[in-house]
Amino acid sequence: MKKIMCGILALVASAAMLSAFGFGSKRQKKVKIGFLAPTLQTEFFISIDDGLKAGTKSRGWDYVSVSFDNDSSKAVTAIENMVTGQCSVIIAMVSDTSCDAALKVAQNEGVKIMECGVQTSVYDVCLNTDQRDIGVQIGTMAADWVNGKLSGKANVVVYTTYQNQDMQKRGEGIQDAIKKNSPNAKILEVVDIGKDVVGAGTSTTENMLQKYPDLNVIACYGDAAAVESMEAVKAAGVPTDKFGIFSCDGTERALKGIASGSVQRGTVQFAPLAPQMLEYCERVLKGEKFTQVVMSETHNITAANISQYYNGK
């Protein structure tokens, strides 16, 4: 009996030792976050990437980021690679439903899916905003400025994209708000400038200034094109006291433009996205379920309140 008991105790001790070194039991997989961005060339997405890098490092997590360059086939490949690369969570800032099948496969493999800026049918948690409402905020800022500075009369072009349904809604919101709040302002043209392509704001604005010499307001769906437009207007020598550009994202370059009194007059800023993304990564990894979309807070920033959001350094 003593020999049997000694043998059992020896087996238990051996099992405990093996377990302590990770053998004979399933080891906990290290958390790894994958960030799938439409581009990593614009300030908005670069800032998110930088925030995620810092936040994952401080948590002891692994991290990978990939730009799919606004190409859905590249996005699908990137998702597949993130699954193979043992990502625990994929943060997908995709444009539409073209990646749903790949995201569903990832989900079935145990990967948590976070969508941000778009809502499709495949996610564990979705961080989003009402995109039409964002457009209304941009358009309302523009209309208020036109009413206050130009006696309600202006010649406006709207920059949007028809390649992305959510951004198209944002563009529609811009137009509706301008028409409602500044009915004497004339929308000369609605321009599809693509998806955050570097240089699009510059080339489009140069063309619009040539086409419409009396143009004095640009309402743009995002800061990337807006800050390029700001520089294009300056380079063209257009009088800046009666020219206004309005957009969304709250990037540092847009805020600096507002603070310096440039033609960038307003932007809509989201609550910092990287910390929010990391918070919800933690929550889904702990098993928390989300049945409703998590709506992000936004702030309209103009010269009237820029000091609250930008210190000029």
PDB file of N, CA and C in Angstrom, residues 153-214:
ATOM      1  N   LYS A 153     -24.333  83.869 -47.947  1.00  0.00           N
ATOM      2  CA  LYS A 153     -24.129  83.566 -49.361  1.00  0.00           C
ATOM      3  C   LYS A 153     -22.732  83.007 -49.583  1.00  0.00           C
ATOM      4  N   ALA A 154     -22.658  81.878 -50.243  1.00  0.00           N
ATOM      5  CA  ALA A 154     -21.363  81.254 -50.495  1.00  0.00           C
ATOM      6  C   ALA A 154     -21.460  80.307 -51.674  1.00  0.00           C
ATOM      7  N   ASN A 155     -20.304  79.994 -52.241  1.00  0.00           N
ATOM      8  CA  ASN A 155     -20.197  78.995 -53.306  1.00  0.00           C
ATOM      9  C   ASN A 155     -19.414  77.814 -52.756  1.00  0.00           C
ATOM     10  N   VAL A 156     -20.081  76.668 -52.699  1.00  0.00           N
ATOM     11  CA  VAL A 156     -19.590  75.518 -51.937  1.00  0.00           C
ATOM     12  C   VAL A 156     -19.347  74.326 -52.849  1.00  0.00           C
ATOM     13  N   VAL A 157     -18.256  73.597 -52.570  1.00  0.00           N
ATOM     14  CA  VAL A 157     -18.117  72.251 -53.130  1.00  0.00           C
ATOM     15  C   VAL A 157     -18.034  71.281 -51.959  1.00  0.00           C
ATOM     16  N   VAL A 158     -18.574  70.107 -52.154  1.00  0.00           N
ATOM     17  CA  VAL A 158     -18.587  69.060 -51.137  1.00  0.00           C
ATOM     18  C   VAL A 158     -17.722  67.907 -51.615  1.00  0.00           C
ATOM     19  N   TYR A 159     -16.766  67.478 -50.778  1.00  0.00           N
ATOM     20  CA  TYR A 159     -15.928  66.328 -51.093  1.00  0.00           C
ATOM     21  C   TYR A 159     -16.469  65.116 -50.342  1.00  0.00           C
ATOM     22  N   THR A 160     -16.772  64.072 -51.102  1.00  0.00           N
ATOM     23  CA  THR A 160     -17.288  62.838 -50.506  1.00  0.00           C
ATOM     24  C   THR A 160     -16.649  61.654 -51.228  1.00  0.00           C
ATOM     25  N   THR A 161     -17.141  60.456 -50.968  1.00  0.00           N
ATOM     26  CA  THR A 161     -16.739  59.284 -51.748  1.00  0.00           C
ATOM     27  C   THR A 161     -17.937  58.377 -51.920  1.00  0.00           C
ATOM     28  N   TYR A 162     -18.122  57.907 -53.130  1.00  0.00           N
ATOM     29  CA  TYR A 162     -19.207  56.965 -53.415  1.00  0.00           C
ATOM     30  C   TYR A 162     -18.732  55.526 -53.329  1.00  0.00           C
ATOM     31  N   GLN A 163     -17.454  55.344 -52.979  1.00  0.00           N
ATOM     32  CA  GLN A 163     -16.900  53.996 -52.874  1.00  0.00           C
ATOM     33  C   GLN A 163     -17.143  53.382 -51.497  1.00  0.00           C
ATOM     34  N   ASN A 164     -17.683  54.172 -50.603  1.00  0.00           N
ATOM     35  CA  ASN A 164     -17.913  53.742 -49.226  1.00  0.00           C
ATOM     36  C   ASN A 164     -19.278  54.241 -48.793  1.00  0.00           C
ATOM     37  N   GLN A 165     -20.189  53.319 -48.476  1.00  0.00           N
ATOM     38  CA  GLN A 165     -21.567  53.700 -48.174  1.00  0.00           C
ATOM     39  C   GLN A 165     -21.662  54.633 -46.973  1.00  0.00           C
ATOM     40  N   ASP A 166     -20.868  54.357 -45.936  1.00  0.00           N
ATOM     41  CA  ASP A 166     -20.912  55.206 -44.748  1.00  0.00           C
ATOM     42  C   ASP A 166     -20.440  56.620 -45.057  1.00  0.00           C
ATOM     43  N   MET A 167     -19.363  56.747 -45.831  1.00  0.00           N
ATOM     44  CA  MET A 167     -18.869  58.076 -46.178  1.00  0.00           C
ATOM     45  C   MET A 167     -19.816  58.781 -47.151  1.00  0.00           C
ATOM     46  N   GLN A 168     -20.523  58.010 -47.952  1.00  0.00           N
ATOM     47  CA  GLN A 168     -21.534  58.590 -48.828  1.00  0.00           C
ATOM     48  C   GLN A 168     -22.655  59.205 -47.990  1.00  0.00           C
ATOM     49  N   LYS A 169     -23.037  58.500 -46.924  1.00  0.00           N
ATOM     50  CA  LYS A 169     -24.044  59.043 -46.012  1.00  0.00           C
ATOM     51  C   LYS A 169     -23.549  60.325 -45.355  1.00  0.00           C
ATOM     52  N   ARG A 170     -22.261  60.344 -45.025  1.00  0.00           N
ATOM     53  CA  ARG A 170     -21.676  61.540 -44.424  1.00  0.00           C
ATOM     54  C   ARG A 170     -21.774  62.708 -45.399  1.00  0.00           C
ATOM     55  N   GLY A 171     -21.461  62.442 -46.664  1.00  0.00           N
ATOM     56  CA  GLY A 171     -21.567  63.481 -47.686  1.00  0.00           C
ATOM     57  C   GLY A 171     -22.984  63.990 -47.855  1.00  0.00           C
ATOM     58  N   GLU A 172     -23.954  63.088 -47.774  1.00  0.00           N
ATOM     59  CA  GLU A 172     -25.363  63.487 -47.879  1.00  0.00           C
ATOM     60  C   GLU A 172     -25.759  64.370 -46.703  1.00  0.00           C
ATOM     61  N   GLY A 173     -25.249  64.031 -45.531  1.00  0.00           N
ATOM     62  CA  GLY A 173     -25.533  64.835 -44.351  1.00  0.00           C
ATOM     63  C   GLY A 173     -24.984  66.246 -44.478  1.00  0.00           C
ATOM     64  N   ILE A 174     -23.774  66.366 -45.043  1.00  0.00           N
ATOM     65  CA  ILE A 174     -23.177  67.687 -45.277  1.00  0.00           C
ATOM     66  C   ILE A 174     -24.099  68.533 -46.155  1.00  0.00           C
ATOM     67  N   GLN A 175     -24.528  67.955 -47.259  1.00  0.00           N
ATOM     68  CA  GLN A 175     -25.365  68.691 -48.201  1.00  0.00           C
ATOM     69  C   GLN A 175     -26.689  69.110 -47.566  1.00  0.00           C
ATOM     70  N   ASP A 176     -27.327  68.187 -46.871  1.00  0.00           N
ATOM     71  CA  ASP A 176     -28.631  68.476 -46.266  1.00  0.00           C
ATOM     72  C   ASP A 176     -28.530  69.600 -45.237  1.00  0.00           C
ATOM     73  N   ALA A 177     -27.455  69.579 -44.435  1.00  0.00           N
ATOM     74  CA  ALA A 177     -27.299  70.598 -43.391  1.00  0.00           C
ATOM     75  C   ALA A 177     -27.051  71.973 -43.990  1.00  0.00           C
ATOM     76  N   ILE A 178     -26.255  72.051 -45.044  1.00  0.00           N
ATOM     77  CA  ILE A 178     -25.995  73.336 -45.687  1.00  0.00           C
ATOM     78  C   ILE A 178     -27.280  73.881 -46.302  1.00  0.00           C
ATOM     79  N   LYS A 179     -28.016  73.029 -46.997  1.00  0.00           N
ATOM     80  CA  LYS A 179     -29.262  73.471 -47.630  1.00  0.00           C
ATOM     81  C   LYS A 179     -30.282  73.950 -46.590  1.00  0.00           C
ATOM     82  N   LYS A 180     -30.323  73.269 -45.469  1.00  0.00           N
ATOM     83  CA  LYS A 180     -31.294  73.615 -44.431  1.00  0.00           C
ATOM     84  C   LYS A 180     -30.900  74.889 -43.687  1.00  0.00           C
ATOM     85  N   ASN A 181     -29.633  74.988 -43.311  1.00  0.00           N
ATOM     86  CA  ASN A 181     -29.203  76.060 -42.411  1.00  0.00           C
ATOM     87  C   ASN A 181     -28.681  77.311 -43.119  1.00  0.00           C
ATOM     88  N   SER A 182     -28.298  77.171 -44.367  1.00  0.00           N
ATOM     89  CA  SER A 182     -27.834  78.321 -45.133  1.00  0.00           C
ATOM     90  C   SER A 182     -28.389  78.211 -46.558  1.00  0.00           C
ATOM     91  N   PRO A 183     -29.689  78.419 -46.710  1.00  0.00           N
ATOM     92  CA  PRO A 183     -30.356  78.141 -47.996  1.00  0.00           C
ATOM     93  C   PRO A 183     -29.874  79.003 -49.155  1.00  0.00           C
ATOM     94  N   ASN A 184     -29.232  80.129 -48.879  1.00  0.00           N
ATOM     95  CA  ASN A 184     -28.730  80.980 -49.959  1.00  0.00           C
ATOM     96  C   ASN A 184     -27.317  80.602 -50.405  1.00  0.00           C
ATOM     97  N   ALA A 185     -26.716  79.668 -49.697  1.00  0.00           N
ATOM     98  CA  ALA A 185     -25.417  79.147 -50.137  1.00  0.00           C
ATOM     99  C   ALA A 185     -25.647  78.194 -51.311  1.00  0.00           C
ATOM    100  N   LYS A 186     -24.803  78.263 -52.300  1.00  0.00           N
ATOM    101  CA  LYS A 186     -24.966  77.458 -53.511  1.00  0.00           C
ATOM    102  C   LYS A 186     -23.951  76.320 -53.533  1.00  0.00           C
ATOM    103  N   ILE A 187     -24.440  75.089 -53.581  1.00  0.00           N
ATOM    104  CA  ILE A 187     -23.546  73.936 -53.723  1.00  0.00           C
ATOM    105  C   ILE A 187     -23.251  73.755 -55.211  1.00  0.00           C
ATOM    106  N   LEU A 188     -22.031  74.088 -55.600  1.00  0.00           N
ATOM    107  CA  LEU A 188     -21.649  74.063 -57.006  1.00  0.00           C
ATOM    108  C   LEU A 188     -21.454  72.652 -57.527  1.00  0.00           C
ATOM    109  N   GLU A 189     -20.885  71.789 -56.674  1.00  0.00           N
ATOM    110  CA  GLU A 189     -20.580  70.428 -57.133  1.00  0.00           C
ATOM    111  C   GLU A 189     -20.312  69.530 -55.931  1.00  0.00           C
ATOM    112  N   VAL A 190     -20.688  68.265 -56.077  1.00  0.00           N
ATOM    113  CA  VAL A 190     -20.348  67.229 -55.100  1.00  0.00           C
ATOM    114  C   VAL A 190     -19.335  66.312 -55.779  1.00  0.00           C
ATOM    115  N   VAL A 191     -18.138  66.230 -55.193  1.00  0.00           N
ATOM    116  CA  VAL A 191     -17.018  65.553 -55.852  1.00  0.00           C
ATOM    117  C   VAL A 191     -16.656  64.261 -55.125  1.00  0.00           C
ATOM    118  N   ASP A 192     -16.559  63.177 -55.884  1.00  0.00           N
ATOM    119  CA  ASP A 192     -16.076  61.910 -55.338  1.00  0.00           C
ATOM    120  C   ASP A 192     -14.553  61.927 -55.407  1.00  0.00           C
ATOM    121  N   ILE A 193     -13.900  62.058 -54.230  1.00  0.00           N
ATOM    122  CA  ILE A 193     -12.433  62.160 -54.231  1.00  0.00           C
ATOM    123  C   ILE A 193     -11.751  60.858 -53.825  1.00  0.00           C
ATOM    124  N   GLY A 194     -12.534  59.776 -53.670  1.00  0.00           N
ATOM    125  CA  GLY A 194     -11.919  58.499 -53.334  1.00  0.00           C
ATOM    126  C   GLY A 194     -11.778  58.297 -51.842  1.00  0.00           C
ATOM    127  N   LYS A 195     -10.978  57.303 -51.465  1.00  0.00           N
ATOM    128  CA  LYS A 195     -10.872  56.874 -50.066  1.00  0.00           C
ATOM    129  C   LYS A 195      -9.532  57.258 -49.449  1.00  0.00           C
ATOM    130  N   ASP A 196      -9.466  58.457 -48.901  1.00  0.00           N
ATOM    131  CA  ASP A 196      -8.267  58.875 -48.160  1.00  0.00           C
ATOM    132  C   ASP A 196      -6.975  58.642 -48.938  1.00  0.00           C
ATOM    133  N   VAL A 197      -6.990  58.961 -50.214  1.00  0.00           N
ATOM    134  CA  VAL A 197      -5.797  58.797 -51.036  1.00  0.00           C
ATOM    135  C   VAL A 197      -4.934  60.043 -50.886  1.00  0.00           C
ATOM    136  N   VAL A 198      -3.691  59.860 -50.506  1.00  0.00           N
ATOM    137  CA  VAL A 198      -2.792  60.990 -50.325  1.00  0.00           C
ATOM    138  C   VAL A 198      -2.652  61.764 -51.634  1.00  0.00           C
ATOM    139  N   GLY A 199      -2.839  63.067 -51.571  1.00  0.00           N
ATOM    140  CA  GLY A 199      -2.745  63.919 -52.750  1.00  0.00           C
ATOM    141  C   GLY A 199      -4.074  64.256 -53.383  1.00  0.00           C
ATOM    142  N   ALA A 200      -5.133  63.521 -53.004  1.00  0.00           N
ATOM    143  CA  ALA A 200      -6.444  63.752 -53.613  1.00  0.00           C
ATOM    144  C   ALA A 200      -6.983  65.138 -53.284  1.00  0.00           C
ATOM    145  N   GLY A 201      -6.775  65.575 -52.055  1.00  0.00           N
ATOM    146  CA  GLY A 201      -7.254  66.897 -51.666  1.00  0.00           C
ATOM    147  C   GLY A 201      -6.555  67.997 -52.433  1.00  0.00           C
ATOM    148  N   THR A 202      -5.257  67.841 -52.646  1.00  0.00           N
ATOM    149  CA  THR A 202      -4.483  68.853 -53.373  1.00  0.00           C
ATOM    150  C   THR A 202      -4.944  68.969 -54.813  1.00  0.00           C
ATOM    151  N   SER A 203      -4.961  67.855 -55.524  1.00  0.00           N
ATOM    152  CA  SER A 203      -5.308  67.887 -56.950  1.00  0.00           C
ATOM    153  C   SER A 203      -6.758  68.308 -57.168  1.00  0.00           C
ATOM    154  N   THR A 204      -7.653  67.808 -56.317  1.00  0.00           N
ATOM    155  CA  THR A 204      -9.068  68.153 -56.479  1.00  0.00           C
ATOM    156  C   THR A 204      -9.292  69.638 -56.232  1.00  0.00           C
ATOM    157  N   THR A 205      -8.666  70.191 -55.201  1.00  0.00           N
ATOM    158  CA  THR A 205      -8.862  71.604 -54.884  1.00  0.00           C
ATOM    159  C   THR A 205      -8.254  72.507 -55.952  1.00  0.00           C
ATOM    160  N   GLU A 206      -7.108  72.120 -56.466  1.00  0.00           N
ATOM    161  CA  GLU A 206      -6.518  72.891 -57.573  1.00  0.00           C
ATOM    162  C   GLU A 206      -7.484  72.939 -58.753  1.00  0.00           C
ATOM    163  N   ASN A 207      -8.107  71.803 -59.056  1.00  0.00           N
ATOM    164  CA  ASN A 207      -9.073  71.747 -60.165  1.00  0.00           C
ATOM    165  C   ASN A 207     -10.316  72.574 -59.867  1.00  0.00           C
ATOM    166  N   MET A 208     -10.801  72.490 -58.632  1.00  0.00           N
ATOM    167  CA  MET A 208     -12.024  73.219 -58.268  1.00  0.00           C
ATOM    168  C   MET A 208     -11.795  74.732 -58.294  1.00  0.00           C
ATOM    169  N   LEU A 209     -10.613  75.195 -57.863  1.00  0.00           N
ATOM    170  CA  LEU A 209     -10.323  76.628 -57.877  1.00  0.00           C
ATOM    171  C   LEU A 209     -10.227  77.161 -59.305  1.00  0.00           C
ATOM    172  N   GLN A 210      -9.747  76.332 -60.220  1.00  0.00           N
ATOM    173  CA  GLN A 210      -9.707  76.732 -61.626  1.00  0.00           C
ATOM    174  C   GLN A 210     -11.102  76.721 -62.242  1.00  0.00           C
ATOM    175  N   LYS A 211     -11.868  75.733 -61.868  1.00  0.00           N
ATOM    176  CA  LYS A 211     -13.212  75.578 -62.438  1.00  0.00           C
ATOM    177  C   LYS A 211     -14.177  76.616 -61.886  1.00  0.00           C
ATOM    178  N   TYR A 212     -14.029  76.926 -60.590  1.00  0.00           N
ATOM    179  CA  TYR A 212     -14.942  77.869 -59.931  1.00  0.00           C
ATOM    180  C   TYR A 212     -14.110  78.962 -59.246  1.00  0.00           C
ATOM    181  N   PRO A 213     -13.767  80.026 -59.975  1.00  0.00           N
ATOM    182  CA  PRO A 213     -12.947  81.092 -59.386  1.00  0.00           C
ATOM    183  C   PRO A 213     -13.594  81.766 -58.174  1.00  0.00           C
ATOM    184  N   ASP A 214     -14.920  81.701 -58.074  1.00  0.00           N
ATOM    185  CA  ASP A 214     -15.608  82.316 -56.938  1.00  0.00           C
ATOM    186  C   ASP A 214     -15.898  81.322 -55.806  1.00  0.00           C
TER     187      ASP A 214
END
